[in-house]
Amino acid sequence: LRQLSLPDESLRRAAMLALARHGGRAVTALVPLLDTGSAAVRQEAVEALALIGAEAVPALVKVLEEAPPRGSRSENQVAGAAAALTKIGRPAVRPLVPLYGDAEAAVAREIAEIVRAIGGQAITVLGEVLAEPDHPHAVPAAALLGAFGDAGDLAAPPLVQALGDPRFNLRWEAKRSLRRLGQSGLTALLEALQHPDGNLRWEAAQLLLALPDPPVEPLLVSFQSDLASEDMTIRRRAIR
């Protein structure tokens, strides 16, 4: 640990790699270093925690959980934990989802930034959460997918599928996230107009109609198809 504060970068790097090789046993010693006065030591601690990987995730998530105003973790610790979680990538995503659902605004923004920086792997994990029947944290997972406005082609499909979920709160959050994705979710919403679930088709159509430039022709085809449905509810909605 003392070698992490040496001026020689090669010695610091060697010490960091040695700590990382200790795996989870080194996490308890490394997390406090995220709050040290030396920026170089803080960065080496981030790198070591990232190399440890999944074993470091619970302690790093706890740092975010204890960020102000709920806890007293310092700004440096929170920033360091966020940086390490981002570098760890996919293994960090699932543990962040329940915290996002219960976090204060500042921590929620930090978590959204982490998953957005992880990118496509985070979208895959969040989609897997939505696909699991009755997953207790499906709602915050849907909310996090709405943060991927620059990757709506990947984030929108699991959200569109969630429009057919029996849970109202999940459907509501999925719609909210799809509205946030906007035009970047267009392809998935257009494909949903062909879905066999009439309720899902209707929700997709309403989201398409809310776009600044709605795709009129596919919507007309969908509504005409619904007018021929044997389900009276679907026919009435198409008329409206």
Short mmCIF file of N, CA and C in Angstrom, two decimals, residues 148-153 156 177-190 207-208 210-215:
data_model
loop_
_atom_site.label_atom_id
_atom_site.label_comp_id
_atom_site.label_asym_id
_atom_site.label_seq_id
_atom_site.Cartn_x
_atom_site.Cartn_y
_atom_site.Cartn_z
N PHE A 148 -30.16 5.88 -22.65
CA PHE A 148 -29.34 5.58 -23.82
C PHE A 148 -29.90 6.22 -25.08
N GLY A 149 -30.08 7.51 -25.05
CA GLY A 149 -30.63 8.20 -26.21
C GLY A 149 -29.78 8.08 -27.45
N ASP A 150 -28.48 7.88 -27.27
CA ASP A 150 -27.60 7.72 -28.43
C ASP A 150 -27.50 6.27 -28.89
N ALA A 151 -28.22 5.36 -28.24
CA ALA A 151 -28.20 3.95 -28.63
C ALA A 151 -29.62 3.38 -28.55
N GLY A 152 -30.57 4.18 -29.02
CA GLY A 152 -31.96 3.77 -28.95
C GLY A 152 -32.28 2.52 -29.73
N ASP A 153 -31.50 2.24 -30.80
CA ASP A 153 -31.73 1.04 -31.57
C ASP A 153 -31.50 -0.22 -30.75
N ALA A 156 -34.27 0.31 -27.17
CA ALA A 156 -35.72 0.33 -27.34
C ALA A 156 -36.37 -1.05 -27.39
N SER A 177 -39.47 5.80 -20.70
CA SER A 177 -38.13 5.67 -21.27
C SER A 177 -38.15 5.74 -22.79
N LEU A 178 -39.15 5.15 -23.41
CA LEU A 178 -39.25 5.23 -24.87
C LEU A 178 -39.48 6.66 -25.32
N ARG A 179 -40.24 7.42 -24.54
CA ARG A 179 -40.40 8.85 -24.88
C ARG A 179 -39.06 9.57 -24.77
N ARG A 180 -38.26 9.20 -23.77
CA ARG A 180 -36.93 9.81 -23.63
C ARG A 180 -36.02 9.45 -24.80
N LEU A 181 -36.13 8.22 -25.28
CA LEU A 181 -35.31 7.81 -26.42
C LEU A 181 -35.71 8.54 -27.69
N GLY A 182 -36.99 8.87 -27.80
CA GLY A 182 -37.46 9.65 -28.94
C GLY A 182 -37.25 8.95 -30.26
N GLN A 183 -36.75 9.69 -31.23
CA GLN A 183 -36.60 9.19 -32.59
C GLN A 183 -35.65 8.00 -32.68
N SER A 184 -34.72 7.89 -31.72
CA SER A 184 -33.75 6.79 -31.78
C SER A 184 -34.41 5.43 -31.53
N GLY A 185 -35.64 5.43 -30.99
CA GLY A 185 -36.36 4.18 -30.77
C GLY A 185 -37.36 3.87 -31.87
N LEU A 186 -37.29 4.61 -32.98
CA LEU A 186 -38.30 4.51 -34.04
C LEU A 186 -38.42 3.10 -34.61
N THR A 187 -37.31 2.47 -34.94
CA THR A 187 -37.36 1.16 -35.60
C THR A 187 -38.10 0.13 -34.75
N ALA A 188 -37.78 0.08 -33.46
CA ALA A 188 -38.43 -0.91 -32.58
C ALA A 188 -39.93 -0.62 -32.46
N LEU A 189 -40.31 0.64 -32.42
CA LEU A 189 -41.73 0.99 -32.32
C LEU A 189 -42.48 0.64 -33.60
N LEU A 190 -41.85 0.86 -34.75
CA LEU A 190 -42.49 0.50 -36.01
C LEU A 190 -42.69 -1.02 -36.10
N LEU A 207 -47.06 6.11 -28.83
CA LEU A 207 -45.70 6.67 -28.73
C LEU A 207 -45.24 7.22 -30.08
N LEU A 208 -45.57 6.53 -31.16
CA LEU A 208 -45.21 7.01 -32.49
C LEU A 208 -45.94 8.30 -32.83
N ALA A 210 -46.76 10.54 -30.82
CA ALA A 210 -46.22 11.63 -30.00
C ALA A 210 -44.89 12.16 -30.53
N LEU A 211 -44.29 11.48 -31.52
CA LEU A 211 -43.02 11.94 -32.08
C LEU A 211 -43.23 13.25 -32.84
N PRO A 212 -42.21 14.08 -32.92
CA PRO A 212 -42.34 15.35 -33.67
C PRO A 212 -42.77 15.14 -35.12
N ASP A 213 -42.32 14.02 -35.73
CA ASP A 213 -42.67 13.72 -37.12
C ASP A 213 -43.19 12.29 -37.20
N PRO A 214 -44.46 12.06 -36.84
CA PRO A 214 -44.97 10.69 -36.77
C PRO A 214 -44.96 10.01 -38.15
N PRO A 215 -44.67 8.72 -38.18
CA PRO A 215 -44.69 7.97 -39.44
C PRO A 215 -46.13 7.63 -39.83
#
